[in-house]
PDB file of C-alpha atoms in Angstrom:
ATOM      1  CA  MET A  25     108.511  90.891  97.738  1.00 49.00           C
ATOM      2  CA  SER A  26     111.694  92.289  97.085  1.00 50.00           C
ATOM      3  CA  ASP A  27     113.356  89.921  94.013  1.00 68.00           C
ATOM      4  CA  ASP A  28     112.778  90.060  90.597  1.00 82.00           C
ATOM      5  CA  LEU A  29     110.904  88.424  89.198  1.00 90.00           C
ATOM      6  CA  ASP A  30     109.468  86.844  85.556  1.00 93.00           C
ATOM      7  CA  SER A  31     106.024  88.628  85.174  1.00 94.00           C
ATOM      8  CA  GLN A  32     105.039  86.171  82.744  1.00 92.00           C
ATOM      9  CA  LEU A  33     104.977  83.632  85.087  1.00 95.00           C
ATOM     10  CA  LEU A  34     103.552  85.677  87.666  1.00 95.00           C
ATOM     11  CA  ARG A  35     101.025  85.813  85.172  1.00 94.00           C
ATOM     12  CA  ALA A  36     100.436  81.974  84.794  1.00 93.00           C
ATOM     13  CA  PHE A  37     100.575  81.656  88.665  1.00 94.00           C
ATOM     14  CA  ALA A  38      97.877  84.243  88.882  1.00 93.00           C
ATOM     15  CA  GLU A  39      95.621  82.506  86.366  1.00 91.00           C
ATOM     16  CA  ALA A  40      96.096  78.945  88.053  1.00 90.00           C
ATOM     17  CA  ASN A  41      95.077  80.052  91.408  1.00 90.00           C
ATOM     18  CA  THR A  42      91.391  79.332  90.824  1.00 88.00           C
ATOM     19  CA  PRO A  43      89.147  78.902  93.595  1.00 90.00           C
ATOM     20  CA  LEU A  44      88.830  75.543  94.202  1.00 91.00           C
ATOM     21  CA  PRO A  45      85.069  73.950  95.109  1.00 89.00           C
ATOM     22  CA  ASP A  46      84.514  72.556  98.534  1.00 87.00           C
ATOM     23  CA  GLU A  47      83.655  68.596  97.641  1.00 81.00           C
ATOM     24  CA  GLY A  48      84.015  67.410 100.768  1.00 92.00           C
ATOM     25  CA  PHE A  49      87.279  68.926 102.309  1.00 94.00           C
ATOM     26  CA  HIS A  50      85.661  71.086 104.387  1.00 94.00           C
ATOM     27  CA  ALA A  51      83.120  68.369 106.371  1.00 94.00           C
ATOM     28  CA  ARG A  52      86.820  65.884 106.358  1.00 95.00           C
ATOM     29  CA  VAL A  53      89.117  68.882 108.194  1.00 95.00           C
ATOM     30  CA  LEU A  54      86.069  69.131 110.315  1.00 93.00           C
ATOM     31  CA  ALA A  55      85.666  65.437 110.629  1.00 93.00           C
ATOM     32  CA  GLY A  56      89.208  65.087 112.258  1.00 92.00           C
ATOM     33  CA  MET A  57      89.055  67.914 114.729  1.00 90.00           C
ATOM     34  CA  GLN A  58      86.230  65.752 116.296  1.00 86.00           C
ATOM     35  CA  ARG A  59      88.456  62.586 116.582  1.00 80.00           C
ATOM     36  CA  PRO A  60      90.279  62.278 120.174  1.00 70.00           C
ATOM     37  CA  PRO A  61      93.678  63.918 119.475  1.00 59.00           C
ATOM     38  CA  GLY A  62      95.856  61.383 120.267  1.00 60.00           C
ATOM     39  CA  TRP A  63      93.909  57.952 118.644  1.00 59.00           C
ATOM     40  CA  ARG A  64      96.358  58.190 116.183  1.00 61.00           C
ATOM     41  CA  GLY A  65      99.067  58.111 119.002  1.00 59.00           C
ATOM     42  CA  ILE A  66      97.297  55.414 120.881  1.00 66.00           C
ATOM     43  CA  ALA A  67      97.115  53.399 118.457  1.00 69.00           C
ATOM     44  CA  HIS A  68     100.420  53.974 117.285  1.00 61.00           C
ATOM     45  CA  THR A  69     101.768  53.373 120.554  1.00 64.00           C
ATOM     46  CA  THR A  70      99.468  49.880 120.863  1.00 74.00           C
ATOM     47  CA  GLY A  71     101.221  48.796 117.549  1.00 73.00           C
ATOM     48  CA  SER A  72     104.832  49.366 118.702  1.00 66.00           C
ATOM     49  CA  VAL A  73     104.142  47.545 121.168  1.00 74.00           C
ATOM     50  CA  LEU A  74     102.599  44.247 120.681  1.00 79.00           C
ATOM     51  CA  ARG A  75     105.344  44.217 117.464  1.00 75.00           C
ATOM     52  CA  ALA A  76     108.165  44.701 120.098  1.00 74.00           C
ATOM     53  CA  VAL A  77     107.011  41.882 121.895  1.00 79.00           C
ATOM     54  CA  GLY A  78     106.515  39.652 119.146  1.00 79.00           C
ATOM     55  CA  SER A  79     109.741  40.269 118.228  1.00 73.00           C
ATOM     56  CA  GLY A  80     111.291  39.536 121.741  1.00 76.00           C
ATOM     57  CA  LEU A  81     108.816  35.922 121.866  1.00 77.00           C
ATOM     58  CA  MET A  82     110.400  35.017 118.543  1.00 72.00           C
ATOM     59  CA  THR A  83     114.082  35.871 118.958  1.00 70.00           C
ATOM     60  CA  GLY A  84     114.118  33.535 122.198  1.00 72.00           C
ATOM     61  CA  MET A  85     112.511  31.431 120.556  1.00 69.00           C
ATOM     62  CA  THR A  86     114.441  30.823 117.225  1.00 68.00           C
ATOM     63  CA  ALA A  87     117.901  31.101 119.489  1.00 68.00           C
ATOM     64  CA  PRO A  88     118.924  27.203 119.626  1.00 64.00           C
ATOM     65  CA  PHE A  89     118.547  27.710 116.368  1.00 64.00           C
ATOM     66  CA  GLY A  90     120.955  30.871 114.731  1.00 62.00           C
ATOM     67  CA  ARG A  91     123.961  29.485 116.630  1.00 60.00           C
ATOM     68  CA  ALA A  92     126.047  26.967 114.039  1.00 57.00           C
ATOM     69  CA  MET A  93     125.016  23.682 114.517  1.00 65.00           C
ATOM     70  CA  SER A  94     123.227  21.252 111.926  1.00 74.00           C
ATOM     71  CA  VAL A  95     119.475  20.016 111.680  1.00 75.00           C
ATOM     72  CA  GLY A  96     121.261  16.768 112.170  1.00 81.00           C
ATOM     73  CA  LYS A  97     122.713  18.225 115.954  1.00 82.00           C
ATOM     74  CA  LEU A  98     119.147  19.132 116.555  1.00 82.00           C
ATOM     75  CA  ALA A  99     117.678  16.110 115.340  1.00 87.00           C
ATOM     76  CA  VAL A 100     119.689  14.037 117.375  1.00 90.00           C
ATOM     77  CA  ILE A 101     118.717  16.481 120.408  1.00 89.00           C
ATOM     78  CA  GLY A 102     115.334  16.131 120.010  1.00 90.00           C
ATOM     79  CA  ILE A 103     115.163  12.422 119.648  1.00 93.00           C
ATOM     80  CA  GLY A 104     117.516  11.873 122.798  1.00 93.00           C
ATOM     81  CA  ALA A 105     115.640  14.092 124.937  1.00 93.00           C
ATOM     82  CA  ILE A 106     112.229  12.993 124.213  1.00 93.00           C
ATOM     83  CA  ALA A 107     113.763   9.066 124.294  1.00 93.00           C
ATOM     84  CA  SER A 108     115.172  10.284 128.207  1.00 93.00           C
ATOM     85  CA  TRP A 109     112.004  11.654 128.635  1.00 93.00           C
ATOM     86  CA  LEU A 110     110.098   8.100 127.305  1.00 93.00           C
ATOM     87  CA  ALA A 111     112.503   6.413 129.384  1.00 92.00           C
ATOM     88  CA  PHE A 112     112.245   8.347 132.307  1.00 90.00           C
ATOM     89  CA  LEU A 113     108.133   7.914 132.123  1.00 89.00           C
ATOM     90  CA  ALA A 114     108.742   4.177 131.849  1.00 87.00           C
ATOM     91  CA  THR A 115     110.387   3.601 135.142  1.00 79.00           C
TER      92      THR A 115
ATOM     93  CA  MET B  17      80.850  73.000 116.182  1.00 63.00           C
ATOM     94  CA  THR B  18      80.310  75.892 118.951  1.00 65.00           C
ATOM     95  CA  SER B  19      81.466  79.441 119.177  1.00 68.00           C
ATOM     96  CA  ARG B  20      80.143  82.582 121.716  1.00 71.00           C
ATOM     97  CA  VAL B  21      79.995  84.334 118.141  1.00 78.00           C
ATOM     98  CA  SER B  22      77.277  83.248 115.990  1.00 83.00           C
ATOM     99  CA  SER B  23      78.436  81.878 112.426  1.00 81.00           C
ATOM    100  CA  ALA B  24      76.857  84.989 111.055  1.00 85.00           C
ATOM    101  CA  ALA B  25      79.638  87.415 112.469  1.00 87.00           C
ATOM    102  CA  LEU B  26      82.052  84.826 112.255  1.00 87.00           C
ATOM    103  CA  GLY B  27      81.676  84.751 108.687  1.00 87.00           C
ATOM    104  CA  GLN B  28      82.094  88.827 108.637  1.00 88.00           C
ATOM    105  CA  ALA B  29      84.586  89.217 111.498  1.00 92.00           C
ATOM    106  CA  ALA B  30      88.347  90.150 110.558  1.00 94.00           C
ATOM    107  CA  GLU B  31      90.915  86.717 110.644  1.00 94.00           C
ATOM    108  CA  ALA B  32      92.568  88.073 113.656  1.00 95.00           C
ATOM    109  CA  ALA B  33      89.367  88.117 115.768  1.00 95.00           C
ATOM    110  CA  VAL B  34      88.027  84.554 114.038  1.00 95.00           C
ATOM    111  CA  VAL B  35      92.239  83.369 114.674  1.00 96.00           C
ATOM    112  CA  ALA B  36      91.964  85.090 118.669  1.00 95.00           C
ATOM    113  CA  LEU B  37      88.816  83.532 119.126  1.00 95.00           C
ATOM    114  CA  ALA B  38      90.470  79.645 118.060  1.00 95.00           C
ATOM    115  CA  LEU B  39      93.152  80.211 120.495  1.00 94.00           C
ATOM    116  CA  GLY B  40      90.398  80.265 123.241  1.00 92.00           C
ATOM    117  CA  GLY B  41      89.464  76.739 121.808  1.00 90.00           C
ATOM    118  CA  ASP B  42      86.560  77.776 119.762  1.00 93.00           C
ATOM    119  CA  SER B  43      85.816  75.172 116.841  1.00 92.00           C
ATOM    120  CA  ALA B  44      83.724  77.033 115.382  1.00 94.00           C
ATOM    121  CA  ALA B  45      85.624  79.837 114.817  1.00 95.00           C
ATOM    122  CA  PHE B  46      88.343  77.434 113.215  1.00 95.00           C
ATOM    123  CA  SER B  47      85.506  75.908 111.174  1.00 95.00           C
ATOM    124  CA  GLU B  48      85.335  79.402 109.414  1.00 95.00           C
ATOM    125  CA  LEU B  49      89.146  79.302 108.933  1.00 96.00           C
ATOM    126  CA  VAL B  50      89.088  76.626 107.311  1.00 96.00           C
ATOM    127  CA  ARG B  51      86.484  77.774 105.285  1.00 95.00           C
ATOM    128  CA  ARG B  52      88.185  80.771 103.990  1.00 95.00           C
ATOM    129  CA  ARG B  53      92.267  79.027 103.354  1.00 96.00           C
ATOM    130  CA  GLN B  54      90.987  76.020 102.300  1.00 95.00           C
ATOM    131  CA  SER B  55      91.102  76.576  98.561  1.00 95.00           C
ATOM    132  CA  TRP B  56      94.351  79.376  99.195  1.00 96.00           C
ATOM    133  CA  LEU B  57      96.357  75.861 100.774  1.00 97.00           C
ATOM    134  CA  ARG B  58      94.895  72.945  98.230  1.00 96.00           C
ATOM    135  CA  ASN B  59      96.036  75.093  95.830  1.00 94.00           C
ATOM    136  CA  LEU B  60      99.634  75.884  97.275  1.00 96.00           C
ATOM    137  CA  LEU B  61      99.760  72.157  98.140  1.00 96.00           C
ATOM    138  CA  ARG B  62      98.378  71.531  94.039  1.00 93.00           C
ATOM    139  CA  ARG B  63     101.504  73.655  93.220  1.00 94.00           C
ATOM    140  CA  LEU B  64     104.333  71.345  94.706  1.00 93.00           C
ATOM    141  CA  CYS B  65     102.402  68.235  94.435  1.00 88.00           C
ATOM    142  CA  ARG B  66     100.419  68.594  91.005  1.00 77.00           C
ATOM    143  CA  ASP B  67      98.182  64.978  92.506  1.00 87.00           C
ATOM    144  CA  PRO B  68      94.726  66.985  93.831  1.00 90.00           C
ATOM    145  CA  ALA B  69      94.202  64.003  95.653  1.00 92.00           C
ATOM    146  CA  LEU B  70      97.199  63.822  97.834  1.00 94.00           C
ATOM    147  CA  ALA B  71      97.146  67.884  97.778  1.00 94.00           C
ATOM    148  CA  ASP B  72      93.831  67.895  99.569  1.00 95.00           C
ATOM    149  CA  ASP B  73      95.351  64.988 101.905  1.00 96.00           C
ATOM    150  CA  LEU B  74      98.110  67.176 102.905  1.00 97.00           C
ATOM    151  CA  ALA B  75      96.189  70.471 103.461  1.00 97.00           C
ATOM    152  CA  GLN B  76      93.729  68.487 105.864  1.00 97.00           C
ATOM    153  CA  GLN B  77      96.527  67.068 107.879  1.00 96.00           C
ATOM    154  CA  ALA B  78      98.478  70.379 107.501  1.00 97.00           C
ATOM    155  CA  LEU B  79      95.087  71.984 109.195  1.00 97.00           C
ATOM    156  CA  LEU B  80      94.281  69.154 111.652  1.00 96.00           C
ATOM    157  CA  GLN B  81      97.985  69.887 112.621  1.00 96.00           C
ATOM    158  CA  ALA B  82      97.480  73.734 112.794  1.00 96.00           C
ATOM    159  CA  TRP B  83      93.685  73.035 114.970  1.00 95.00           C
ATOM    160  CA  ARG B  84      96.445  70.579 117.375  1.00 94.00           C
ATOM    161  CA  SER B  85      98.775  73.056 117.462  1.00 94.00           C
ATOM    162  CA  LEU B  86      97.162  76.386 117.384  1.00 95.00           C
ATOM    163  CA  ARG B  87      98.952  77.562 120.717  1.00 92.00           C
ATOM    164  CA  ASN B  88     101.930  77.918 118.693  1.00 93.00           C
ATOM    165  CA  LEU B  89     100.956  81.009 116.432  1.00 94.00           C
ATOM    166  CA  LYS B  90     103.048  83.711 117.545  1.00 91.00           C
ATOM    167  CA  SER B  91     100.610  86.577 117.076  1.00 94.00           C
ATOM    168  CA  VAL B  92      97.196  86.407 115.749  1.00 94.00           C
ATOM    169  CA  THR B  93      98.266  88.302 112.931  1.00 94.00           C
ATOM    170  CA  ALA B  94     100.672  85.521 111.636  1.00 95.00           C
ATOM    171  CA  PHE B  95      98.833  82.937 110.875  1.00 97.00           C
ATOM    172  CA  GLY B  96      98.417  83.000 107.242  1.00 96.00           C
ATOM    173  CA  GLY B  97     102.298  82.787 107.447  1.00 95.00           C
ATOM    174  CA  TRP B  98     102.427  79.663 110.282  1.00 97.00           C
ATOM    175  CA  LEU B  99     100.176  77.869 108.149  1.00 97.00           C
ATOM    176  CA  ARG B 100     101.925  78.113 105.218  1.00 97.00           C
ATOM    177  CA  GLN B 101     105.095  77.133 106.779  1.00 96.00           C
ATOM    178  CA  LEU B 102     103.359  73.871 108.489  1.00 97.00           C
ATOM    179  CA  ALA B 103     101.740  73.251 105.316  1.00 97.00           C
ATOM    180  CA  ILE B 104     105.437  73.369 103.703  1.00 95.00           C
ATOM    181  CA  ASN B 105     106.706  71.381 106.650  1.00 95.00           C
ATOM    182  CA  VAL B 106     103.479  68.328 105.858  1.00 96.00           C
ATOM    183  CA  TRP B 107     105.128  67.962 102.129  1.00 95.00           C
ATOM    184  CA  LEU B 108     108.469  68.107 102.792  1.00 92.00           C
ATOM    185  CA  SER B 109     107.820  65.216 105.562  1.00 93.00           C
ATOM    186  CA  HIS B 110     105.570  63.513 102.962  1.00 93.00           C
ATOM    187  CA  VAL B 111     108.396  63.539  99.280  1.00 90.00           C
ATOM    188  CA  ARG B 112     110.855  62.300 102.204  1.00 87.00           C
ATOM    189  CA  SER B 113     109.139  59.321 103.162  1.00 87.00           C
ATOM    190  CA  VAL B 114     108.438  58.620 100.083  1.00 79.00           C
ATOM    191  CA  PRO B 115     111.139  56.595  98.232  1.00 69.00           C
ATOM    192  CA  ARG B 116     112.408  58.605  94.944  1.00 61.00           C
ATOM    193  CA  HIS B 117     111.433  56.098  92.451  1.00 51.00           C
ATOM    194  CA  GLU B 118     108.069  55.588  93.799  1.00 48.00           C
ATOM    195  CA  SER B 119     107.190  59.292  94.328  1.00 47.00           C
ATOM    196  CA  LEU B 120     104.631  60.800  91.392  1.00 46.00           C
ATOM    197  CA  GLU B 121     107.319  62.713  90.078  1.00 49.00           C
ATOM    198  CA  THR B 122     108.818  59.942  87.947  1.00 43.00           C
ATOM    199  CA  VAL B 123     104.992  59.608  86.333  1.00 44.00           C
ATOM    200  CA  GLU B 124     104.929  62.940  85.683  1.00 47.00           C
ATOM    201  CA  VAL B 125     108.335  64.118  83.962  1.00 43.00           C
ATOM    202  CA  ALA B 126     107.650  60.324  81.776  1.00 39.00           C
ATOM    203  CA  GLU B 127     104.376  62.308  80.794  1.00 47.00           C
ATOM    204  CA  SER B 128     104.351  63.570  77.419  1.00 40.00           C
ATOM    205  CA  LEU B 129     103.604  67.226  76.631  1.00 36.00           C
ATOM    206  CA  GLN B 130     100.104  65.631  74.003  1.00 38.00           C
ATOM    207  CA  SER B 131      98.438  64.695  76.929  1.00 40.00           C
ATOM    208  CA  ASP B 132      94.791  65.752  76.527  1.00 35.00           C
ATOM    209  CA  THR B 133      94.366  67.592  79.718  1.00 36.00           C
ATOM    210  CA  THR B 134      94.457  71.537  78.993  1.00 41.00           C
ATOM    211  CA  GLY B 135      93.611  75.215  81.446  1.00 75.00           C
ATOM    212  CA  ALA B 136      96.445  77.530  82.869  1.00 78.00           C
ATOM    213  CA  ALA B 137      96.520  75.488  85.828  1.00 81.00           C
ATOM    214  CA  LEU B 138      97.234  72.097  84.249  1.00 84.00           C
ATOM    215  CA  ASP B 139      99.400  73.552  82.070  1.00 87.00           C
ATOM    216  CA  LEU B 140     101.229  74.913  85.195  1.00 92.00           C
ATOM    217  CA  ASP B 141     101.644  71.703  87.480  1.00 91.00           C
ATOM    218  CA  ARG B 142     102.761  69.341  84.907  1.00 90.00           C
ATOM    219  CA  ALA B 143     105.499  72.310  84.161  1.00 93.00           C
ATOM    220  CA  LEU B 144     106.240  72.365  87.319  1.00 94.00           C
ATOM    221  CA  ALA B 145     106.572  68.701  87.764  1.00 92.00           C
ATOM    222  CA  ARG B 146     109.119  68.802  84.897  1.00 92.00           C
ATOM    223  CA  LEU B 147     111.521  70.983  87.582  1.00 94.00           C
ATOM    224  CA  SER B 148     113.686  69.175  90.705  1.00 92.00           C
ATOM    225  CA  ARG B 149     111.607  68.967  94.038  1.00 92.00           C
ATOM    226  CA  ASP B 150     113.800  72.249  95.590  1.00 93.00           C
ATOM    227  CA  GLU B 151     113.542  73.598  92.426  1.00 95.00           C
ATOM    228  CA  ARG B 152     109.763  73.861  92.431  1.00 95.00           C
ATOM    229  CA  VAL B 153     109.293  74.085  96.270  1.00 95.00           C
ATOM    230  CA  CYS B 154     111.765  77.452  95.602  1.00 97.00           C
ATOM    231  CA  ILE B 155     109.751  78.579  92.508  1.00 97.00           C
ATOM    232  CA  VAL B 156     106.084  77.882  94.098  1.00 97.00           C
ATOM    233  CA  LEU B 157     107.360  79.919  97.448  1.00 97.00           C
ATOM    234  CA  ALA B 158     108.523  83.103  95.318  1.00 97.00           C
ATOM    235  CA  TYR B 159     105.886  83.032  92.162  1.00 97.00           C
ATOM    236  CA  ASN B 160     102.431  82.010  94.307  1.00 95.00           C
ATOM    237  CA  GLU B 161     103.255  82.714  96.898  1.00 96.00           C
ATOM    238  CA  GLY B 162     105.714  85.933  97.084  1.00 95.00           C
ATOM    239  CA  MET B 163     108.002  85.409  99.616  1.00 96.00           C
ATOM    240  CA  SER B 164     111.733  86.522  98.993  1.00 96.00           C
ATOM    241  CA  HIS B 165     114.285  84.458  98.553  1.00 96.00           C
ATOM    242  CA  SER B 166     115.692  84.982 102.697  1.00 96.00           C
ATOM    243  CA  GLU B 167     112.104  83.578 103.138  1.00 96.00           C
ATOM    244  CA  ILE B 168     112.555  80.933 101.579  1.00 96.00           C
ATOM    245  CA  SER B 169     115.509  80.196 102.595  1.00 96.00           C
ATOM    246  CA  SER B 170     114.277  79.872 105.907  1.00 93.00           C
ATOM    247  CA  ALA B 171     110.921  78.258 105.271  1.00 94.00           C
ATOM    248  CA  THR B 172     112.750  75.029 103.432  1.00 94.00           C
ATOM    249  CA  GLN B 173     116.324  74.999 105.600  1.00 93.00           C
ATOM    250  CA  LEU B 174     118.097  75.438 101.805  1.00 95.00           C
ATOM    251  CA  PRO B 175     121.200  78.032 101.367  1.00 97.00           C
ATOM    252  CA  LEU B 176     120.384  80.990 100.350  1.00 97.00           C
ATOM    253  CA  GLY B 177     122.297  81.421  97.195  1.00 96.00           C
ATOM    254  CA  THR B 178     121.176  77.241  96.214  1.00 97.00           C
ATOM    255  CA  VAL B 179     117.531  79.281  96.700  1.00 97.00           C
ATOM    256  CA  LYS B 180     118.570  81.981  93.729  1.00 97.00           C
ATOM    257  CA  SER B 181     120.251  79.429  91.854  1.00 97.00           C
ATOM    258  CA  HIS B 182     117.120  77.499  91.789  1.00 97.00           C
ATOM    259  CA  ILE B 183     114.507  80.450  90.974  1.00 97.00           C
ATOM    260  CA  LYS B 184     116.927  81.255  87.860  1.00 96.00           C
ATOM    261  CA  ARG B 185     117.324  78.103  86.548  1.00 96.00           C
ATOM    262  CA  GLY B 186     113.597  76.978  87.662  1.00 96.00           C
ATOM    263  CA  ALA B 187     112.278  80.135  86.391  1.00 96.00           C
ATOM    264  CA  GLU B 188     113.742  79.386  82.536  1.00 96.00           C
ATOM    265  CA  ARG B 189     113.043  75.921  82.380  1.00 96.00           C
ATOM    266  CA  LEU B 190     109.155  76.661  83.617  1.00 95.00           C
ATOM    267  CA  ARG B 191     109.648  78.940  81.091  1.00 95.00           C
ATOM    268  CA  ALA B 192     110.690  77.121  78.727  1.00 95.00           C
ATOM    269  CA  THR B 193     108.427  74.199  79.170  1.00 94.00           C
ATOM    270  CA  LEU B 194     104.863  76.319  79.224  1.00 93.00           C
ATOM    271  CA  GLN B 195     106.210  77.761  75.734  1.00 92.00           C
ATOM    272  CA  ALA B 196     106.779  74.427  74.370  1.00 91.00           C
ATOM    273  CA  TYR B 197     102.636  74.193  75.538  1.00 87.00           C
ATOM    274  CA  GLN B 198     101.513  77.265  74.160  1.00 83.00           C
ATOM    275  CA  ALA B 199     103.528  75.955  70.626  1.00 87.00           C
ATOM    276  CA  GLU B 200     101.948  72.532  70.871  1.00 82.00           C
ATOM    277  CA  SER B 201      98.606  73.552  71.672  1.00 78.00           C
ATOM    278  CA  ALA B 202      98.550  76.278  68.919  1.00 80.00           C
ATOM    279  CA  ARG B 203      99.446  73.515  66.540  1.00 80.00           C
ATOM    280  CA  HIS B 204      96.512  71.318  67.569  1.00 74.00           C
ATOM    281  CA  VAL B 205      94.332  74.330  66.998  1.00 70.00           C
ATOM    282  CA  GLY B 206      96.074  74.990  63.844  1.00 62.00           C
TER     283      GLY B 206
END
């Protein structure tokens, strides 16, 4: 240690660093070591893929509504489409 | 946990020899390293983040990273410094991921001096919580770990001049806060 340090603070740090009781810490680390190494990565990747697929589907389904089109126009088009389909079925 | 070496022999072996066994994939040897280093590592992280539960979580993350990336260790004698750097990186990535207004720091700084908690570690941690994040890491690495200014600069990626001024100003503020705590507790006793 080449830099000058305050002796009072050095003492405060030394006094604070008492040995800590284990309290199950060691056992938790060992349990973590026995977990398959990539389990978090796999879970993260699967989550990302599902999110991407869901987001793509939602984008496709909501694209027509994103355009500058009023609800009234959409309703007229929808009703027209259903009426045409029913008329087609009737013939 | 299996090992080619008995647990009694592991317990008495020099750290470099235990690290060499762990490098060969001996999980019992790494478990011995965890046993030896856990208190130091948890204390270091308690000084950095004050919250004991969070400090233990971060220490656990650092040790698991160490186990999984042990092959990156350059020398068996460098294990302590390498583990400390992993712990600093884990802590830095944690504080960067938490918005400042949600971090414990805000709560800690707002704490009054008349808290019920006593003891050297608690006083020190409360006083450290009043420093800025960068001041705190510089002070902890200098005073807790005995690292030089240039070592701190490379460990934290802060410019050397900034490290020096953080340590100078941080030490002044820390000393003043600790003195205020002592005066306060003396008044309570008296």
